XYZ file of C-alpha atoms in Angstrom:
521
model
C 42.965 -52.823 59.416
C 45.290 -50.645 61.313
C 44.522 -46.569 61.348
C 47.096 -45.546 58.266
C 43.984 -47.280 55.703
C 42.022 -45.205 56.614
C 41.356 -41.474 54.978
C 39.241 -40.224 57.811
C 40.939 -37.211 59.109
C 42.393 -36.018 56.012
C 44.676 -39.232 56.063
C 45.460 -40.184 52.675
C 44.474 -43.542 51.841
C 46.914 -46.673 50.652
C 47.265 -47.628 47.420
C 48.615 -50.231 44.794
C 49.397 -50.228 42.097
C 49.234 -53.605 39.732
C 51.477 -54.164 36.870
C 51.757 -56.454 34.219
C 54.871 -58.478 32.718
C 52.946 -58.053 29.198
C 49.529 -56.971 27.626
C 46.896 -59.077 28.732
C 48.540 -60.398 31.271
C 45.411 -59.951 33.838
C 45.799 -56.747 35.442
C 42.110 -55.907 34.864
C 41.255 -59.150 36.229
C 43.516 -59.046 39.490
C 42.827 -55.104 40.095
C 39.194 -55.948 40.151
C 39.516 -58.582 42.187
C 41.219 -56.831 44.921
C 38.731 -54.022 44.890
C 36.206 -56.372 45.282
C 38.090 -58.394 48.486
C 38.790 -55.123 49.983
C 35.083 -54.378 49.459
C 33.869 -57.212 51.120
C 36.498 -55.896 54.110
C 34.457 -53.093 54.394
C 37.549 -50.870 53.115
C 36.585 -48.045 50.962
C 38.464 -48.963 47.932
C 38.382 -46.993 44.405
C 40.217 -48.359 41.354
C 42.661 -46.161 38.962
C 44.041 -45.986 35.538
C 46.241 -43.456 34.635
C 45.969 -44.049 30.965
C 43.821 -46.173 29.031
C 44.371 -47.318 25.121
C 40.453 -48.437 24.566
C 37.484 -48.798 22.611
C 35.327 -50.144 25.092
C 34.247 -47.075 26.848
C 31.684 -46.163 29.277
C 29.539 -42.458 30.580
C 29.868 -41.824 34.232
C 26.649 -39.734 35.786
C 28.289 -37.043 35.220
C 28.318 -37.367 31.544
C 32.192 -38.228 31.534
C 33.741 -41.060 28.762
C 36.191 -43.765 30.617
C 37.479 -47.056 29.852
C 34.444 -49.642 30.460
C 37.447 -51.628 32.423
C 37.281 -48.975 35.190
C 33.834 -49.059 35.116
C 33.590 -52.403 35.721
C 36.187 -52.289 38.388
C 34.122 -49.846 40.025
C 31.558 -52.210 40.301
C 33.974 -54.622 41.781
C 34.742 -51.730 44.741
C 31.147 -51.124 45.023
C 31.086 -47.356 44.269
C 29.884 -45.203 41.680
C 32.557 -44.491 38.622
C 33.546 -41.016 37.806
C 35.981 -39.529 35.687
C 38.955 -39.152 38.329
C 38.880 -43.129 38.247
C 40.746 -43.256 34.413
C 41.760 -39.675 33.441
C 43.063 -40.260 30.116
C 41.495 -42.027 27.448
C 43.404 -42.749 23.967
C 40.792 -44.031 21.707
C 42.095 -44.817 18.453
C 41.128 -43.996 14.985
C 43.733 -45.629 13.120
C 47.241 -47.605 13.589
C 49.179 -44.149 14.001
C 46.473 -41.846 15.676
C 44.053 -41.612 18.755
C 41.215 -39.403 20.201
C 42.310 -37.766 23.832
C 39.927 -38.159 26.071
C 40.452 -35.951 29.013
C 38.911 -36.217 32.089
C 35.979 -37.596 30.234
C 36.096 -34.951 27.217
C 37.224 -35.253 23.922
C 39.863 -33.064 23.769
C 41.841 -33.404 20.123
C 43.182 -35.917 17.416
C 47.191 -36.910 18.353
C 49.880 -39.211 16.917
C 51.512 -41.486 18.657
C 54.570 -39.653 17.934
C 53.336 -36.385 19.181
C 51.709 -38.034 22.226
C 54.472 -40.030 23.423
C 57.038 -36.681 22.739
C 55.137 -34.093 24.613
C 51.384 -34.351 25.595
C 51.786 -37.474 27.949
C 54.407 -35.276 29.763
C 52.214 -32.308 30.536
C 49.500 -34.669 32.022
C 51.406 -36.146 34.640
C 50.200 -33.635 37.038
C 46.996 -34.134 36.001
C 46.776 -37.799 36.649
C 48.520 -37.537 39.862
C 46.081 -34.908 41.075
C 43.345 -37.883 40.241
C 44.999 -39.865 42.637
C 45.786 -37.718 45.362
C 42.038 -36.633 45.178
C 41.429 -40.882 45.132
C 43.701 -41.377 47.868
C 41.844 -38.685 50.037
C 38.288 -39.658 49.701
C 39.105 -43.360 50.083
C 40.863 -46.024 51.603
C 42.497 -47.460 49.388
C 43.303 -47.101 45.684
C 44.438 -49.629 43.533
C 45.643 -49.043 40.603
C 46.376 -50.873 37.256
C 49.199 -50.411 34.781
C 49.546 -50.683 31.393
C 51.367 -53.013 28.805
C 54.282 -53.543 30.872
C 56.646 -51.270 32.811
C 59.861 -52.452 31.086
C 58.929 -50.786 28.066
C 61.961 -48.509 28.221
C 61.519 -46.962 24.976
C 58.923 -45.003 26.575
C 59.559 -44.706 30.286
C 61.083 -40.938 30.287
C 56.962 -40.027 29.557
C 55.389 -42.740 31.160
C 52.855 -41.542 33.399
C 50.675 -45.082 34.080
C 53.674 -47.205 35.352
C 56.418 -46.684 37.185
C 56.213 -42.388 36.515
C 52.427 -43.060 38.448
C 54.024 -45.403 40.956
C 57.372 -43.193 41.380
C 55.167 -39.630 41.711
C 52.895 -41.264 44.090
C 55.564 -43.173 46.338
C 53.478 -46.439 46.145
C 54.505 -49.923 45.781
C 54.100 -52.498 42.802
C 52.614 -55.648 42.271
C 53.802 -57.763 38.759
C 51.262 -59.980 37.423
C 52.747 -62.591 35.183
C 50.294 -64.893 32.738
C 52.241 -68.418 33.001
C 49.672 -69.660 30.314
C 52.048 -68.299 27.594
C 55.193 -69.585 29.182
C 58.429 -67.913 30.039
C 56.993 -66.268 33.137
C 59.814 -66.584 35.032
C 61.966 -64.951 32.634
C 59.243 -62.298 32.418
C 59.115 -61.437 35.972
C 62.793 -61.656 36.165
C 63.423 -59.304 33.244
C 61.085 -56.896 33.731
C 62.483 -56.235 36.771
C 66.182 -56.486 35.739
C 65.093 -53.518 33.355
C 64.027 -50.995 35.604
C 66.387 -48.247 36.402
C 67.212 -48.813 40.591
C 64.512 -45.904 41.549
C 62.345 -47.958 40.083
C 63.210 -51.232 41.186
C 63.043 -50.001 44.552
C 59.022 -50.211 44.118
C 58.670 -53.510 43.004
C 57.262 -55.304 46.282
C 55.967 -59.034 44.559
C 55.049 -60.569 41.690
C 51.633 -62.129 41.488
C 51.386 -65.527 38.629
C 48.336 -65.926 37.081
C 45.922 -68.099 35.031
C 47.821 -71.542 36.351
C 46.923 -74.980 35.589
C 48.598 -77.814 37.778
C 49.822 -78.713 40.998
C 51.226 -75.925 42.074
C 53.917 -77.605 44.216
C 55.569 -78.169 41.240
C 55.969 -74.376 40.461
C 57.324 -73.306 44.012
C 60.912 -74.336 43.618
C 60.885 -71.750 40.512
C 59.595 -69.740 42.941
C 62.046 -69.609 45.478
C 64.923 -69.513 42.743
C 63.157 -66.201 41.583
C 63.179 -65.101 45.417
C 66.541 -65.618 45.290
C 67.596 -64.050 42.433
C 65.663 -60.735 42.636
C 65.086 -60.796 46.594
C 60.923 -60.388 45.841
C 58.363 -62.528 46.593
C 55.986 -64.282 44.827
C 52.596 -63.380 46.391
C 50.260 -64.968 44.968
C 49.363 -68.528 42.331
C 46.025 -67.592 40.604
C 44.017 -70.741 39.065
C 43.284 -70.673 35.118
C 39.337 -69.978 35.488
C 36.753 -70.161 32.479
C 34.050 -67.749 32.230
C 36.048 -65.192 34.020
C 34.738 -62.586 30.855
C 34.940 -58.963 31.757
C 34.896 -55.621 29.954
C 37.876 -56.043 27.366
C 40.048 -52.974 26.901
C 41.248 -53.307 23.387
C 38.157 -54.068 20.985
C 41.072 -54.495 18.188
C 42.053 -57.861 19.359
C 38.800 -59.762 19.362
C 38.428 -63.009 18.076
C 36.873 -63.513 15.199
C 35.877 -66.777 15.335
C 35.649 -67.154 19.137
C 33.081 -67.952 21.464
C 32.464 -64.178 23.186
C 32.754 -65.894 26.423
C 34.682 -69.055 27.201
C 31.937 -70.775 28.984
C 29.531 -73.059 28.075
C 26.149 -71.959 25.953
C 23.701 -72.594 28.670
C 20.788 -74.997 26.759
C 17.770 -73.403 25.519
C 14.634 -72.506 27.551
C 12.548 -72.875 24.248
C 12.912 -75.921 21.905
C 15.572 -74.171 19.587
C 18.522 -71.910 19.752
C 18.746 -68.316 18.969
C 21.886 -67.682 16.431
C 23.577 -64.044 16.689
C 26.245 -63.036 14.114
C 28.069 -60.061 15.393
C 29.946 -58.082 12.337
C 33.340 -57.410 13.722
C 34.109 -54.382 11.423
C 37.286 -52.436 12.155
C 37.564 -50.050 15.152
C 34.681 -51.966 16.763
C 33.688 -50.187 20.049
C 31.408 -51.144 22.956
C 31.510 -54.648 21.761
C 30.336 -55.542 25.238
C 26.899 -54.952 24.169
C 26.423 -58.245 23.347
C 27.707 -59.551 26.281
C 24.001 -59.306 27.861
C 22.540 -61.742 24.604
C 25.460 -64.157 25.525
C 24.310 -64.444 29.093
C 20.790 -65.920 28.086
C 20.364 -69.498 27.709
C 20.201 -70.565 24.558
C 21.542 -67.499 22.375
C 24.579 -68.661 20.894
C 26.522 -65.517 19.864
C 29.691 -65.426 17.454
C 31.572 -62.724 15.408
C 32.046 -63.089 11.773
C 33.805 -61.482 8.895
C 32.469 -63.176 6.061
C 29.301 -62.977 4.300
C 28.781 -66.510 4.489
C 28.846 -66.408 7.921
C 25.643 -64.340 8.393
C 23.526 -67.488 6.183
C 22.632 -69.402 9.406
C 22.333 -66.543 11.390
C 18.318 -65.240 13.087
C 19.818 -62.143 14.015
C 23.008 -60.043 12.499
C 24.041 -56.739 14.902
C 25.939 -54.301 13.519
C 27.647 -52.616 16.463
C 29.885 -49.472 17.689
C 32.879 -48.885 15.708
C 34.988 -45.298 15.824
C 35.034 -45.459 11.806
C 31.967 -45.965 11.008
C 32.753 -44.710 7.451
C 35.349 -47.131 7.468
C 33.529 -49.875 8.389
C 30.416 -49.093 5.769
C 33.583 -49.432 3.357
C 34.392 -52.361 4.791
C 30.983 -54.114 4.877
C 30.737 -53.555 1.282
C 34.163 -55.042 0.232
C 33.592 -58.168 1.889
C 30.150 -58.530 0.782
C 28.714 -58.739 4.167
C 26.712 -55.399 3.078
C 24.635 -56.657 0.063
C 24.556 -59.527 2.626
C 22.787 -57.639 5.294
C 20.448 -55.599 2.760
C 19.192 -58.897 1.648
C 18.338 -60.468 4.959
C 16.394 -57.165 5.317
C 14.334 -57.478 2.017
C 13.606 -61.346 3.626
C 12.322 -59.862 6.914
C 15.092 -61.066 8.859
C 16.078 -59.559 11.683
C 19.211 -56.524 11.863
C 20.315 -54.574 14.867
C 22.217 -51.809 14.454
C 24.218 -50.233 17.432
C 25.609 -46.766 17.572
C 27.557 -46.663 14.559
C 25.772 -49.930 12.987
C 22.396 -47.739 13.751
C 24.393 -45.069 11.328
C 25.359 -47.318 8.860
C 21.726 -48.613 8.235
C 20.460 -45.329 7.255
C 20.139 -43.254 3.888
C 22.857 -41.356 3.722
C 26.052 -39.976 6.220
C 27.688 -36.524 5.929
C 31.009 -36.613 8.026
C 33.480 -33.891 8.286
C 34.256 -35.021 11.177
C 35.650 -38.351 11.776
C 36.399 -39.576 8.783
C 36.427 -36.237 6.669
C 34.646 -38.235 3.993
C 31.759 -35.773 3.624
C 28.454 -37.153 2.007
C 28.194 -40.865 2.058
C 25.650 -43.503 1.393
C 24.757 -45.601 4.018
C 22.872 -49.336 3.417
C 19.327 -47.540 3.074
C 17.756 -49.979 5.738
C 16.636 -46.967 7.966
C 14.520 -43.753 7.320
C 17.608 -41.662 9.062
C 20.024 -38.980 7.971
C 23.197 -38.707 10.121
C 25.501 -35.674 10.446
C 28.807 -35.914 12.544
C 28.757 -33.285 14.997
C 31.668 -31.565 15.938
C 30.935 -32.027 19.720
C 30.746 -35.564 21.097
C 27.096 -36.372 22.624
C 27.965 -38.438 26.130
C 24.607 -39.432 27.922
C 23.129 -42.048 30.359
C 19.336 -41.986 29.102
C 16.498 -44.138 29.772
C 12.744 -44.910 28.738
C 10.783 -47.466 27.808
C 11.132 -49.672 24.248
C 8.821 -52.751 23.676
C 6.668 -51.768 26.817
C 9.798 -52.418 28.895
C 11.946 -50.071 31.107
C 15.506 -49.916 29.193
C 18.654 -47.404 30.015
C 21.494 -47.183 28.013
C 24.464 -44.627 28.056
C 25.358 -43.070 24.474
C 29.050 -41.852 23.198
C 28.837 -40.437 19.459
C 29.568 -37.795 17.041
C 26.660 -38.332 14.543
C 23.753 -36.862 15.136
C 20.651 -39.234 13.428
C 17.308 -37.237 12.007
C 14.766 -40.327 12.417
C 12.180 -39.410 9.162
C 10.203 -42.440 9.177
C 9.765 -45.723 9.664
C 7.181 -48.323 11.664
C 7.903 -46.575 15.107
C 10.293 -45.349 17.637
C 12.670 -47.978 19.224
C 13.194 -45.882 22.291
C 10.141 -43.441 23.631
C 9.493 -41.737 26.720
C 7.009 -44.287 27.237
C 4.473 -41.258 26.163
C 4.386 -41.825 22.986
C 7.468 -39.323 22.515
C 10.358 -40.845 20.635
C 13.676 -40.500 22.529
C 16.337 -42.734 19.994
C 16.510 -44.599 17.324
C 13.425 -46.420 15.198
C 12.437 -49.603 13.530
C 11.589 -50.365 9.893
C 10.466 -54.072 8.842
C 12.516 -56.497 10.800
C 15.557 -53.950 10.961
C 15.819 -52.026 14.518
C 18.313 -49.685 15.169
C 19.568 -47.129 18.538
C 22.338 -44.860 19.656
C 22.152 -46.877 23.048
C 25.130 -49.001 23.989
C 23.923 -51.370 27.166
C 20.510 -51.326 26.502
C 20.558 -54.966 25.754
C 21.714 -54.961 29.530
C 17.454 -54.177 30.701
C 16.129 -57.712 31.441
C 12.834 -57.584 30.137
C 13.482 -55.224 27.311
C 16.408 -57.731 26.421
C 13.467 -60.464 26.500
C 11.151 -58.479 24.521
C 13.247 -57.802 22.038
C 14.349 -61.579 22.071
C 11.077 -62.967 21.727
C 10.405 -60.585 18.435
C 13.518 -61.320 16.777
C 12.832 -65.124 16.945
C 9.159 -64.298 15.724
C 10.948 -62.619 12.588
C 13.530 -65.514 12.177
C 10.868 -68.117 13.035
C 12.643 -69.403 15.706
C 11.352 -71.985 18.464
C 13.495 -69.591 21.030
C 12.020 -68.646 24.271
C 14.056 -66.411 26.378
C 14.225 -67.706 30.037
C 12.025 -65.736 32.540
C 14.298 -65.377 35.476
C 17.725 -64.247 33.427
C 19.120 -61.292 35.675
C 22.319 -59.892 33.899
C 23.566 -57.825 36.997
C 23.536 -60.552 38.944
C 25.487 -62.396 36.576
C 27.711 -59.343 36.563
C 27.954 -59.819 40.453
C 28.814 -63.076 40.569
C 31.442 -62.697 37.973
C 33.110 -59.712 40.376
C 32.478 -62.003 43.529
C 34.303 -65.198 41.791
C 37.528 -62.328 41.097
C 37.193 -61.604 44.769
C 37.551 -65.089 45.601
C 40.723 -65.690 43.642
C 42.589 -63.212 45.666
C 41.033 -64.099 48.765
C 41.562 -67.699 48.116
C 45.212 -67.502 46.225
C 46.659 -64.733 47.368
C 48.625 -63.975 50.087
C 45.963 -60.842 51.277
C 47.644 -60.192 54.424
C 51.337 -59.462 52.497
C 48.903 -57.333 49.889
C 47.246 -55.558 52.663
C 50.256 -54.485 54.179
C 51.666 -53.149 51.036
C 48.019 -51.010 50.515
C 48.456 -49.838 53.945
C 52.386 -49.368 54.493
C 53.468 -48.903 51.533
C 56.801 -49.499 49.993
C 59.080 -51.973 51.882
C 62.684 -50.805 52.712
C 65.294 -52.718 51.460
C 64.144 -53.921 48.214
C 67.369 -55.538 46.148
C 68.434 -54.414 42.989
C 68.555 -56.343 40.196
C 71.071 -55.869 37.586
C 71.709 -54.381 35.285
C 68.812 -52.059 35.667
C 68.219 -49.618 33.147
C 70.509 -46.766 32.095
């Protein structure tokens, strides 16, 4: 590592940042996976997203909202997340509107329309003032893009591609998924549409999620080198099981396996079935990741009443409608569905807005505007949507286990009953949520993530179901969560030409760079 990495002195620190030919193309993936190489390096690395379209969200210490994508990248770098990391959050409400989080507080409804024509302008210096900040206290920054920066309907506002990369004078990286095809034409175009200020960043393109011999891909390679005068810098294998934090909870599967790898076999004689409502707007459905990780917990999402017949446990979870997605539950039937497993004694969770939706009755002038509505009656809780969003990282105890959680909501839930308190102080005081028959419900998103809570609450849902499931002592879910971040760190290590990377993070943008016509206009 030569001295310019470094931010000692007042130095300011290299950075990166990683852009995609389309959505979904891996950016998450490789950004984490860099952080987490440079980690291992010993380089103080912190990742960075300008702007984040998500429903997957997360509460720093400080009690600020960013995209759970950051959060986990932070993980990846090995430091503690915080607000500067992803300084606007869009969270949307519906196809043509978002919340605007800022700096981790809500800060308003907006339109597309009247984001894209004059809000994102006026928080360019904003985000830039993130970085610097970044830049200064670290290494290294890397930071990831969004969608793809030859979307030049938008670019004259575009403050998370090349505007970041252009206001902070720091090279770009292209990641290209050759699983869909065309990625050659992808990389090609995308750069062929950048206006020549903006070409001039584009350092290397990195392909991802191959499957092959990859001799057979390096004569396309070296055409592409000759026709836009970058390099390719890196082939990334296709790898299963590579689940992290999703950004966009709208494009979920619903019939897919919420990993790709393989159920692990049961530690008891039977399986534990989990049917995951996938109502619209669903938020936080990470949750579930942690019941996924155990052994013998198959989980699925499901849209159909039908669907929840075979089920020993049905979760309700986050949504940002979660009038909406009451409405919902009842048109498809899954509702009458869910009251019914109650009245059996079989086992409901309800998560943050599923919690709402299982009590009496809803008043929300907030969110929806709908004022008084019924909710499924399945909990002894009244909820009124505050105007002011609570953001919190509590813990306690909740089956005689330690659990934490973090919680991001608008409804405020008055608990006046039920068989007891699903989170206490471990006192006897009841911090969250409560239980009534079989049906449990919390506020807490990432609870589930508490090993032996997560057990204890395992073991008594199978009870209820009558289930031959025992969860498997020795399940640690943030070790899973490390080796996931370690096996992204080993793609780029392994994969990727690091050196070329490192000397763009500490050198910055090469001189020279080609450009490609016909650029934009």
């Amino acid at each position: 590592m030569n001295g310019r990495l470094k931010a000692s002195g007042g130095a300011v620190g290299g950075g990166l940042l990683v852009a995609g030919t389309t959505s979904d193309a891996g950016k998450s993936v490789v950004t984490a996976g860099i952080c987490r190489w440079l980690a291992r390096q010993g380089v103080r690395v912190a990742p960075f997203k300008a702007q984040n379209m998500s429903l997957n969200s997360f509460v720093t210490r400080e009690g600020a909202e960013i995209g759970r994508a950051q959060a986990m990248q932070a993980a990846a770098a090995r430091v503690e997340p915080t607000a500067l990391m992803n300084p606007v959050l869009l969270k949307p409400g519906s196809d043509r509107s978002s919340q605007v989080v800022l700096l981790g507080k809500p800060v308003g409804e907006l339109s597309a329309r009247g984001y894209h024509q004059g809000r994102q302008e006026q928080l360019l210096g904003t985000v830039t003032d993130c970085l610097a900040e970044l830049r200064r206290t670290h290494d290294a920054v890397i930071c990831e893009g969004a969608g793809s920066p030859a979307e030049i309907n938008l670019r004259r506002t575009d403050l998370v591609n090349m505007g970041l990369a252009r206001a902070a004078r720091i090279p770009v990286v292209v990641v290209g998924d050759i699983d869909r095809g065309g990625v050659f034409a992808s990389f090609f175009g995308t750069t062929a549409l950048l206006s020549k200020e903006d070409q001039a960043l584009v350092a290397g393109y990195l392909v991802n999620k191959f499957r092959g011999d990859v001799t057979l891909l390096e004569p396309g390679l070296e055409m592409l080198r000759g026709l836009t005068g970058r390099r390719t810098l890196g082939v990334l294998p296709f790898a299963h099981g590579l689940g992290i934090d999703e950004e966009d909870g709208l494009r979920v599967s619903l019939r897919g396996a919420v990993r790709e790898s393989t159920v692990a076999p049961p530690h008891g004689a039977q399986v534990l079935r989990v049917a995951v409502c996938a109502v619209p707007l669903m938020s936080n459905f990470t949750d579930v990741d942690a019941l996924a990780a155990e052994p013998g917990v198959v989980v699925r999402f499901v849209d159909r009443a039908e669907e929840l017949a075979d089920a020993d446990l049905v979760v309700l979870p986050g949504t940002r409608g979660t009038v909406r997605a009451l409405q919902w539950l009842r048109e498809r039937g899954l509702a009458d569905a869910v009251v019914r497993r109650a009245a059996e004694g079989r086992p409901v969770l309800g998560i943050c807005g599923g919690f709402q939706m299982l009590g009496e009755r809803i008043e929300d002038d907030v969110e929806s505007k709908a004022g008084t509505v019924d909710g499924l009656g399945l909990l002894p809780v009244r909820v009124r949507f505050a105007a002011e969003k609570t953001l919190a990282r509590p813990a306690g105890q909740a089956l005689g286990e330690p659990v934490a959680g973090y919680e991001i909501h608008h409804g405020v839930a008055e608990v006046t009953g039920g068989d007891e308190a699903f989170m206490s102080d471990g006192q006897g005081r009841s911090l969250d949520g409560c239980r009534a028959g079989s049906v449990w419900g919390t506020h807490w998103h990432g609870s589930l993530e508490s090993d032996g809570f997560r057990r204890a609450f395992l073991r008594r849902v199978a009870a209820d179901a009558g289930r031959a499931f025992v969860p498997a002592p020795d399940t640690a879910f943030a070790a899973l969560r490390e080796e996931q971040l370690d096996r992204l760190g080993d793609l780029i290590e392994e994969h990727a030409d690091t050196g070329a990377l490192l000397r763009l993070i500490e050198e910055g943008v090469p001189e020279g760079l080609p450009f490609v016509p016909p650029g934009a206009p």
